[in-house]
Coordinates of C-alpha atoms in Angstrom, one line a residue:
M410 CA 18.9 14.2 -44.0
S411 CA 18.6 17.0 -43.4
A412 CA 19.0 18.8 -39.7
A413 CA 15.9 19.6 -39.5
K414 CA 14.1 16.6 -39.6
S415 CA 16.8 14.8 -37.9
I416 CA 15.7 17.3 -34.8
D417 CA 11.9 16.7 -35.5
V418 CA 12.8 12.4 -34.9
R419 CA 14.4 13.6 -31.6
S420 CA 11.9 16.0 -30.5
W421 CA 9.4 13.3 -31.0
C422 CA 11.4 10.9 -28.6
F423 CA 11.6 13.3 -26.6
T424 CA 8.0 14.5 -26.1
L425 CA 6.8 10.7 -26.0
F426 CA 9.1 10.0 -23.1
V427 CA 8.3 12.5 -20.8
V428 CA 4.2 11.4 -21.6
C429 CA 4.8 8.0 -22.9
I430 CA 7.3 6.7 -19.9
A431 CA 4.8 4.0 -19.0
S432 CA 5.9 1.2 -16.4
S433 CA 7.3 1.6 -12.4
V434 CA 7.0 -1.2 -10.5
P435 CA 5.6 -4.3 -11.3
G436 CA 1.9 -4.4 -11.9
C437 CA 0.9 -0.8 -11.2
S438 CA 0.2 1.6 -14.4
P439 CA 2.4 5.4 -14.9
R440 CA -1.3 6.9 -13.6
E441 CA -0.9 5.4 -9.9
L442 CA 2.3 6.5 -9.3
I443 CA 1.1 10.2 -7.7
H444 CA -1.3 9.8 -4.2
P445 CA -5.0 8.9 -5.4
V446 CA -6.6 12.1 -5.0
E447 CA -3.6 14.0 -6.8
K448 CA -3.8 11.5 -10.2
T449 CA -4.5 13.7 -13.3
E450 CA -4.2 12.3 -17.1
S451 CA -2.7 15.9 -18.2
N452 CA 0.2 15.4 -20.0
A453 CA 2.4 17.3 -17.7
D454 CA 1.5 15.0 -14.6
A455 CA 1.8 12.3 -16.1
G456 CA 5.9 12.9 -16.4
V457 CA 5.5 14.3 -12.4
G458 CA 4.3 10.3 -12.2
L459 CA 6.7 8.6 -13.4
E460 CA 8.9 10.1 -10.8
T461 CA 7.8 8.8 -7.9
K462 CA 6.1 5.5 -7.4
L463 CA 4.6 6.1 -3.9
A464 CA 1.2 6.1 -3.4
Q465 CA 0.9 2.5 -5.1
E466 CA 2.1 0.5 -1.9
S467 CA 1.5 3.5 0.8
P468 CA -1.6 2.0 3.0
Q469 CA -5.0 4.1 2.8
P470 CA -6.5 6.9 5.8
H471 CA -8.0 3.5 6.8
K472 CA -6.5 0.5 6.3
D473 CA -3.8 -1.4 9.0
G474 CA -0.8 -3.4 7.8
K475 CA 2.0 -4.2 8.7
L476 CA 5.7 -4.5 6.4
P477 CA 8.6 -6.2 7.3
S478 CA 10.8 -3.3 8.9
R479 CA 13.8 -2.9 10.7
P480 CA 16.0 0.1 13.0
S481 CA 15.9 3.8 11.7
D482 CA 17.9 6.7 12.9
L483 CA 15.9 9.2 11.8
T484 CA 15.6 11.7 14.1
P485 CA 14.1 15.4 13.5
S486 CA 16.9 17.9 13.4
G487 CA 17.3 19.9 16.9
P488 CA 14.3 20.1 19.5
K489 CA 11.1 20.4 17.5
E490 CA 7.5 21.6 18.6
V491 CA 3.9 22.0 17.0
V492 CA 1.6 24.3 17.6
I493 CA -2.0 23.6 17.3
S494 CA -4.6 25.3 15.7
N495 CA -8.1 26.1 16.3
S496 CA -10.2 26.7 12.4
D497 CA -10.5 29.7 13.9
G498 CA -5.8 29.9 13.5
T499 CA -5.7 30.7 17.6
A500 CA -3.4 28.1 18.9
D501 CA -4.3 26.0 20.9
Q502 CA -1.9 23.2 21.4
V503 CA 1.9 22.2 22.0
I504 CA 2.9 19.0 21.0
P505 CA 6.8 18.1 21.1
L506 CA 8.0 15.5 18.5
Q507 CA 11.8 14.9 20.2
L508 CA 11.2 12.1 22.4
P509 CA 9.2 9.3 22.1
P510 CA 6.0 9.5 25.4
T511 CA 7.7 6.9 28.5
N512 CA 5.0 6.0 29.7
A513 CA 0.9 4.9 28.4
L514 CA -0.4 7.9 30.4
E515 CA 1.8 10.0 28.4
L516 CA 1.2 8.6 24.5
R517 CA -2.6 8.4 25.7
R518 CA -2.6 12.9 26.0
E519 CA -0.4 12.8 23.1
T520 CA -2.8 10.6 21.6
K521 CA -6.1 12.0 21.9
Q522 CA -4.1 15.4 21.2
L523 CA -3.3 14.5 18.1
A524 CA -6.8 13.2 17.3
E525 CA -8.8 16.2 18.2
E526 CA -6.3 18.4 16.3
L527 CA -7.9 16.4 13.3
I528 CA -10.6 17.0 14.6
Q529 CA -10.6 20.5 15.0
R530 CA -9.8 21.4 11.5
Y531 CA -11.6 19.1 9.8
P532 CA -14.8 18.4 11.8
R533 CA -17.5 17.2 9.2
N534 CA -14.8 14.7 7.1
P535 CA -15.9 10.9 8.4
D536 CA -12.4 10.3 7.7
S537 CA -10.8 12.7 10.2
L538 CA -13.4 10.8 12.6
E539 CA -12.8 6.7 11.5
I540 CA -9.4 7.8 12.6
K541 CA -10.0 9.5 15.8
A542 CA -12.3 6.5 16.5
R543 CA -9.6 3.8 15.6
F544 CA -7.3 5.8 18.5
L545 CA -9.7 5.6 20.8
M546 CA -10.6 1.7 20.4
L547 CA -7.0 0.5 20.8
F548 CA -7.4 3.0 24.5
G549 CA -10.0 0.7 24.5
E550 CA -12.8 3.3 25.2
T551 CA -15.2 1.8 23.5
E552 CA -18.4 4.0 23.9
E553 CA -16.3 7.2 22.3
A554 CA -15.7 5.2 20.0
K555 CA -19.4 4.8 18.8
K556 CA -20.0 8.1 19.0
C557 CA -17.0 9.0 16.4
W558 CA -18.3 6.0 14.6
L559 CA -22.0 7.7 15.0
A560 CA -21.7 11.2 13.9
A561 CA -19.8 9.9 10.6
T562 CA -22.3 7.9 9.9
N563 CA -24.7 11.4 10.2
I564 CA -22.5 13.1 7.4
D565 CA -22.6 10.1 5.3
P566 CA -25.0 7.1 6.6
T567 CA -23.1 4.8 3.5
Y568 CA -19.3 5.5 5.3
A569 CA -18.3 1.9 5.0
Y570 CA -15.6 2.6 8.1
A571 CA -17.5 2.9 10.3
L572 CA -20.9 0.8 9.2
H573 CA -17.9 -1.6 10.5
G574 CA -16.7 -0.2 13.3
L575 CA -20.9 -0.1 14.9
G576 CA -21.0 -4.0 14.0
K577 CA -17.8 -4.6 16.4
I578 CA -19.1 -2.5 18.8
A579 CA -22.6 -4.6 18.2
I580 CA -19.8 -7.1 18.8
L581 CA -18.7 -5.9 22.0
N582 CA -22.0 -6.1 23.5
S583 CA -23.6 -8.6 21.9
D584 CA -26.5 -7.5 20.0
F585 CA -25.6 -9.2 17.4
E586 CA -28.9 -9.1 14.9
Q587 CA -28.1 -5.1 15.8
A588 CA -24.0 -6.3 14.5
I589 CA -25.1 -8.5 11.6
A590 CA -27.3 -5.5 10.6
Y591 CA -24.2 -3.1 10.5
L592 CA -21.6 -5.5 9.1
K593 CA -24.0 -6.4 5.8
N594 CA -24.2 -3.0 5.3
A595 CA -20.7 -2.6 5.3
L596 CA -20.2 -5.7 2.4
S597 CA -22.4 -4.2 0.9
R598 CA -20.1 -1.3 0.2
Q599 CA -16.6 -3.3 0.3
P600 CA -17.0 -7.0 -0.6
N601 CA -13.8 -7.5 -0.6
N602 CA -12.5 -6.4 3.2
E603 CA -11.3 -9.5 4.4
D604 CA -12.2 -7.9 8.3
L605 CA -15.7 -7.5 7.5
V606 CA -16.6 -10.9 6.1
H607 CA -14.4 -12.5 9.3
D608 CA -17.2 -10.7 11.5
L609 CA -19.7 -11.0 9.8
S610 CA -18.9 -14.6 9.9
D611 CA -18.1 -14.8 13.5
T612 CA -21.0 -13.2 14.1
Y613 CA -23.1 -15.4 12.1
L614 CA -21.5 -18.5 14.4
K615 CA -22.9 -17.3 17.7
L616 CA -25.9 -17.3 16.3
G617 CA -26.2 -20.2 15.2
K618 CA -26.9 -19.5 11.4
L619 CA -24.3 -22.3 10.0
D620 CA -25.2 -22.3 6.5
E621 CA -25.2 -17.7 6.8
S622 CA -21.6 -18.3 7.6
V623 CA -19.9 -21.0 5.1
G624 CA -22.2 -19.0 2.7
C625 CA -20.0 -15.7 3.1
L626 CA -17.0 -17.9 3.5
Q627 CA -17.2 -19.3 0.7
A628 CA -18.2 -16.6 -1.4
F629 CA -15.5 -14.5 -0.2
A630 CA -12.7 -17.8 -0.4
E631 CA -13.5 -18.0 -4.0
N632 CA -12.1 -14.7 -5.2
N633 CA -9.4 -14.9 -2.2
P634 CA -7.9 -18.8 -1.7
K635 CA -4.6 -17.5 -0.1
S636 CA -6.4 -16.0 2.9
M637 CA -5.3 -18.6 5.8
L638 CA -7.8 -17.4 8.4
T639 CA -10.6 -17.3 5.7
Q640 CA -9.8 -21.0 5.8
I641 CA -10.2 -21.2 9.3
L642 CA -13.5 -19.8 10.0
L643 CA -14.3 -22.0 7.0
G644 CA -13.1 -25.4 9.1
Q645 CA -14.9 -23.5 12.3
S646 CA -18.1 -23.3 11.1
Y647 CA -18.3 -26.6 9.2
L648 CA -16.9 -28.3 12.3
A649 CA -20.3 -26.3 13.7
K650 CA -22.1 -28.1 10.7
E651 CA -20.8 -31.5 11.9
Q652 CA -19.6 -31.4 8.1
F653 CA -15.7 -33.2 9.6
E654 CA -14.0 -34.2 5.9
E655 CA -14.1 -30.2 4.5
A656 CA -13.5 -28.7 8.1
E657 CA -10.5 -31.3 7.4
S658 CA -9.8 -30.1 4.1
A659 CA -10.5 -26.0 5.1
F660 CA -8.0 -26.3 7.7
R661 CA -5.4 -28.9 5.9
F662 CA -5.3 -25.4 3.7
A663 CA -4.9 -23.3 6.0
L664 CA -1.7 -25.0 7.4
K665 CA -1.2 -25.6 3.5
I666 CA -0.5 -21.6 3.2
S667 CA 0.6 -21.4 6.9
P668 CA 2.5 -24.2 8.1
G669 CA 1.7 -24.9 12.1
Q670 CA -0.6 -21.7 12.7
P671 CA -1.7 -23.0 15.4
R672 CA -5.9 -22.2 15.4
A673 CA -5.8 -24.5 11.9
E674 CA -3.6 -26.8 13.9
N675 CA -5.6 -27.2 17.0
G676 CA -8.7 -27.4 14.8
L677 CA -7.2 -29.6 12.5
A678 CA -6.4 -31.9 15.6
T679 CA -10.3 -31.7 16.5
V680 CA -11.7 -33.2 13.3
L681 CA -9.4 -36.1 13.1
I682 CA -10.8 -37.1 16.7
R683 CA -14.1 -36.8 14.9
L684 CA -12.8 -39.1 12.4
G685 CA -11.2 -41.1 14.2
K686 CA -7.2 -40.8 13.5
R687 CA -6.2 -39.8 16.6
D688 CA -2.9 -41.0 16.2
E689 CA -2.5 -37.7 14.0
A690 CA -4.9 -35.8 16.6
K691 CA -2.4 -37.0 19.3
T692 CA 0.7 -35.6 17.7
L693 CA -1.0 -32.3 17.0
L694 CA -2.5 -31.6 20.3
T695 CA 1.0 -32.5 22.3
N696 CA 2.1 -29.7 19.5
Q697 CA -0.5 -27.5 20.9
K698 CA 0.4 -27.8 24.6
A699 CA 4.1 -27.0 24.0
S700 CA 3.5 -23.8 21.7
R701 CA 0.8 -22.6 25.0
E702 CA 2.8 -23.1 27.5
A703 CA 6.0 -21.1 25.8
N704 CA 3.1 -17.6 25.2
T705 CA 2.0 -17.9 28.5
K706 CA 4.8 -16.3 30.2
S707 CA 4.1 -12.9 31.1
R708 CA 5.9 -10.1 29.3
P709 CA 7.7 -7.6 31.0
L710 CA 6.1 -3.7 30.4
E711 CA 8.3 -2.5 28.5
V712 CA 7.8 -4.7 25.8
V713 CA 4.1 -4.1 26.4
L714 CA 4.9 -0.3 25.7
Q715 CA 6.8 -1.1 23.0
D716 CA 3.8 -2.5 21.0
E717 CA 1.7 0.0 22.4
L718 CA 4.3 2.1 20.3
K719 CA 4.4 0.1 17.2
D720 CA 0.2 -0.1 17.2
L721 CA 0.2 4.5 17.6
S722 CA 3.5 4.2 15.0
E723 CA 0.7 3.1 12.4
R724 CA -2.0 4.4 13.6
F725 CA 0.3 8.3 13.3
N726 CA 1.4 7.5 9.6
T727 CA -2.2 7.6 8.9
V728 CA -2.9 10.8 10.4
A729 CA 0.2 11.6 8.6
E730 CA -1.4 10.4 5.4
F731 CA -4.8 12.0 5.5
Y732 CA -2.8 15.5 5.7
S733 CA -0.7 14.4 2.9
T734 CA -4.1 13.9 0.5
H735 CA -5.4 16.7 2.6
G736 CA -2.4 18.6 0.6
N737 CA -0.7 19.8 4.1
H738 CA 2.9 18.3 3.0
E739 CA 4.5 20.7 6.5
R740 CA 2.6 18.9 9.1
A741 CA 2.1 15.0 7.4
E742 CA 5.9 15.2 7.6
Q743 CA 6.3 16.4 11.1
V744 CA 3.1 14.0 12.1
A745 CA 5.3 11.3 9.8
R746 CA 8.3 11.4 11.7
R747 CA 6.5 10.8 14.6
A748 CA 5.7 8.2 13.8
L749 CA 9.3 6.6 13.0
I750 CA 10.3 8.3 16.8
L751 CA 7.9 6.0 18.2
N752 CA 8.8 2.9 16.2
G753 CA 11.5 3.3 13.5
E754 CA 10.7 0.3 11.9
N755 CA 7.8 1.4 10.0
L756 CA 8.4 1.5 7.3
Q757 CA 5.0 3.0 5.5
A758 CA 6.3 6.1 7.5
K759 CA 9.6 5.7 5.5
A760 CA 8.3 5.8 2.0
L761 CA 5.0 8.0 3.3
L762 CA 7.6 10.9 4.0
V763 CA 9.8 10.0 0.8
E764 CA 6.2 10.8 -1.2
I765 CA 6.1 13.8 1.1
L766 CA 9.5 15.0 0.0
H767 CA 9.6 14.2 -3.2
K768 CA 6.1 16.7 -3.3
Q769 CA 8.5 19.4 -2.0
N770 CA 11.3 18.9 -4.5
R771 CA 13.5 17.4 -1.7
L772 CA 14.7 13.9 -4.0
K773 CA 18.2 14.3 -1.8
E774 CA 16.6 14.3 1.8
S775 CA 14.2 11.7 0.6
L776 CA 17.5 9.0 -0.5
D777 CA 18.7 8.3 2.8
L778 CA 15.0 7.2 3.6
L779 CA 15.3 5.3 0.6
D780 CA 18.6 3.5 1.7
Q781 CA 16.9 2.6 4.9
L782 CA 13.8 0.7 3.2
S783 CA 16.1 -0.7 0.1
V784 CA 18.2 -2.6 3.3
A785 CA 14.9 -3.0 4.8
D786 CA 12.8 -4.4 1.6
S787 CA 15.9 -5.9 0.4
K788 CA 13.7 -7.9 -2.7
N789 CA 11.5 -4.7 -3.4
P790 CA 12.6 -3.5 -6.7
R791 CA 10.2 -0.3 -5.7
W792 CA 12.6 1.6 -3.6
P793 CA 16.1 1.4 -6.5
Y794 CA 12.9 2.0 -8.5
T795 CA 12.7 4.9 -7.3
R796 CA 15.8 6.3 -6.6
G797 CA 17.0 5.6 -10.0
V798 CA 14.4 7.9 -11.1
F799 CA 14.9 11.2 -7.8
Q800 CA 18.9 10.3 -9.6
S801 CA 17.7 10.7 -12.3
L802 CA 16.3 13.9 -11.8
L803 CA 19.2 15.5 -9.7
G804 CA 21.3 14.9 -12.9
N805 CA 23.0 11.3 -11.3
R806 CA 22.7 9.5 -14.6
K807 CA 24.8 7.2 -13.8
A808 CA 23.8 6.2 -9.9
A809 CA 20.4 6.2 -11.6
R810 CA 21.9 3.8 -14.4
Q811 CA 22.7 1.5 -10.9
A812 CA 19.4 1.8 -9.3
Y813 CA 17.7 0.9 -12.5
E814 CA 19.3 -2.7 -13.4
K815 CA 19.2 -3.4 -9.3
V816 CA 15.9 -2.7 -10.2
V817 CA 16.0 -5.8 -13.1
Q818 CA 18.4 -7.7 -11.0
L819 CA 15.3 -8.2 -8.1
A820 CA 12.9 -7.9 -11.1
P821 CA 14.1 -9.6 -14.3
T822 CA 10.7 -10.7 -15.5
S823 CA 8.9 -7.3 -15.6
T824 CA 9.4 -4.7 -18.2
T825 CA 10.0 -1.7 -15.3
G826 CA 14.1 -2.6 -15.1
Y827 CA 14.6 -2.3 -18.5
E828 CA 12.1 0.1 -19.8
A829 CA 13.7 2.8 -17.1
L830 CA 17.0 1.6 -18.7
A831 CA 15.9 2.6 -22.3
R832 CA 14.2 5.8 -21.3
L833 CA 17.6 7.1 -19.1
A834 CA 19.5 6.3 -22.4
I835 CA 17.0 7.9 -24.6
G836 CA 16.6 10.7 -22.6
A837 CA 20.5 11.0 -22.2
R838 CA 21.6 9.9 -26.0
E839 CA 24.3 7.7 -24.1
D840 CA 25.1 4.4 -24.9
L841 CA 22.1 4.4 -27.5
P842 CA 23.1 1.3 -28.4
S843 CA 21.6 0.0 -24.8
A844 CA 18.1 1.6 -25.5
I845 CA 17.1 -1.1 -28.0
L846 CA 19.0 -4.2 -26.4
N847 CA 16.4 -3.4 -23.3
A848 CA 13.5 -1.3 -25.1
Q849 CA 13.5 -5.4 -27.4
K850 CA 13.5 -7.0 -23.9
A851 CA 10.1 -5.1 -23.0
V852 CA 8.7 -6.0 -26.3
E853 CA 9.6 -9.7 -25.6
I854 CA 8.6 -9.7 -22.0
R855 CA 5.0 -7.5 -22.6
G856 CA 5.1 -5.8 -26.0
S857 CA 2.6 -3.4 -25.1
A858 CA 1.7 -1.0 -27.7
A859 CA 4.0 1.1 -25.2
D860 CA 6.3 -1.2 -25.5
H861 CA 6.4 -1.0 -29.4
E862 CA 6.6 2.8 -29.2
L863 CA 9.4 3.1 -26.8
L864 CA 11.8 0.3 -29.5
A865 CA 10.3 2.8 -32.0
Q866 CA 12.5 5.6 -29.9
A867 CA 15.8 3.5 -29.0
Y868 CA 15.8 2.8 -33.2
A869 CA 15.3 6.9 -34.4
V870 CA 18.0 8.1 -31.1
N871 CA 20.7 5.3 -33.3
S872 CA 18.5 6.8 -36.9
D873 CA 17.9 3.1 -38.0
Y874 CA 14.5 5.1 -38.5
Q875 CA 12.9 2.0 -41.4
K876 CA 12.9 -0.2 -38.2
A877 CA 11.5 3.2 -35.9
H878 CA 9.1 3.2 -38.5
E879 CA 7.4 -0.4 -38.5
S880 CA 8.1 -0.1 -34.4
L881 CA 5.8 2.3 -34.7
I882 CA 3.0 0.7 -37.1
E883 CA 3.1 -2.1 -34.7
A884 CA 2.9 0.6 -31.6
I885 CA -0.5 2.4 -34.5
R886 CA -1.9 -0.5 -34.4
Q887 CA -2.6 -1.9 -31.0
D888 CA -3.9 1.9 -30.2
A889 CA -4.9 3.2 -32.8
N890 CA -6.4 6.7 -30.8
N891 CA -3.6 7.6 -29.1
K892 CA -2.5 11.1 -30.2
N893 CA 0.9 11.0 -29.0
Y894 CA 1.5 8.1 -32.1
I895 CA 0.5 9.5 -34.2
E896 CA 2.1 12.9 -34.4
A897 CA 4.9 10.8 -33.3
M898 CA 4.4 9.4 -37.1
K899 CA 4.1 12.6 -38.8
Q900 CA 7.4 13.5 -37.0
L901 CA 9.0 10.0 -38.2
K902 CA 7.8 10.5 -42.3
T903 CA 9.2 13.9 -42.5
A904 CA 12.2 12.8 -41.1
M905 CA 12.3 9.6 -43.4
G906 CA 11.4 12.2 -46.4
I907 CA 7.7 9.6 -46.9
S908 CA 4.5 11.6 -47.5
N909 CA 1.5 11.8 -45.7

């Protein structure tokens, strides 16, 4: 084998290492690693995409959601203030970032400033109006929120989030027919939006349209069988229709999903009484009474403020997501850090910061955040995988290998960790026999074209060109139009002395 031919094979392996390093956290495509706005199909970005798997679980600008959490000691270094500029570039307001507000009025004032800043910078973007409306709803300013949502629909009449918001306002105003019109319009654009389905079914119930309520819930439950709240609402709808057996089944299903859920227990007890099953109903009602007595205790004011801080922290993170999506990483970082000051347990904000820091090539800074996420969300392979990628980029191959081994430990039935370990060995030309073993494991678990191509690389760098050839043939058989595989086969045949 000539030196030139050997170099060709190594070049093929390196090229495909960059282009085809496919998997990340379980269940995700390598093309989904970068924020959706920044995705591209170019080979260059495919390599970058591998190095971050953060956007896949990051919240979208319109969605609320909570994750498991832990306290954080993350704070900006030193006193810091941000000048908000109008669209003409003139200084407008200053928002301090170093301390959380000490009272509700101060908190509300800061929040409104942040929302106004967003509108000033993006006055014709319905997302910015949606975010402001959500802030206003949190403070009970429903009429002002309605104005924002109406303005958003003036920009985009099909904007589902604004239609949903207007539906909520109509419900609050007891204008149920108008609410149904808004909610059905929104649902036609977001059929998998659980909150929309629940609001619509509840509105049908208020109007006595029981068949419609059951219908929309059943349709959603078929595709989302683990939605506990959907089963509860379905049980309530059946109860209103006096279909007691169906109601009992729905409430029991909800309790199977979430044992001890008060609303499901209360609904089931009501149904059991109607069915004459009084002993079981009595037990459930006794539990309900104890639960109500435990929940009637008033919460201290400081607890109320902390809960409000958590809610606002989520919304600040939404603003940070918005800025990150629009390429303003500096402001995105400032607001995400502010979200963490409001609530140090906000894992979404930490994950977003990791993504933002990566985009600015500040990998060392992001590693501390990844440590916090790994402790707080210790069973999620996403964090050690991302740590492994960053350590690999920094040249710390030993630390990268340890991180990928942790991924294998957490997700042994996924190809993610095995593939990462194989590619690390191939790229570093270290411990090459392990590359074969890990690539074989990926083939055993999934057996995709990319897995067979990876195994071909592993055999090639171990100079077993015949087996590399066999594996690459299978990759091409599964993905015959893949130009990278075809080019790799040409190089491999050249190295083997096989003429085309």
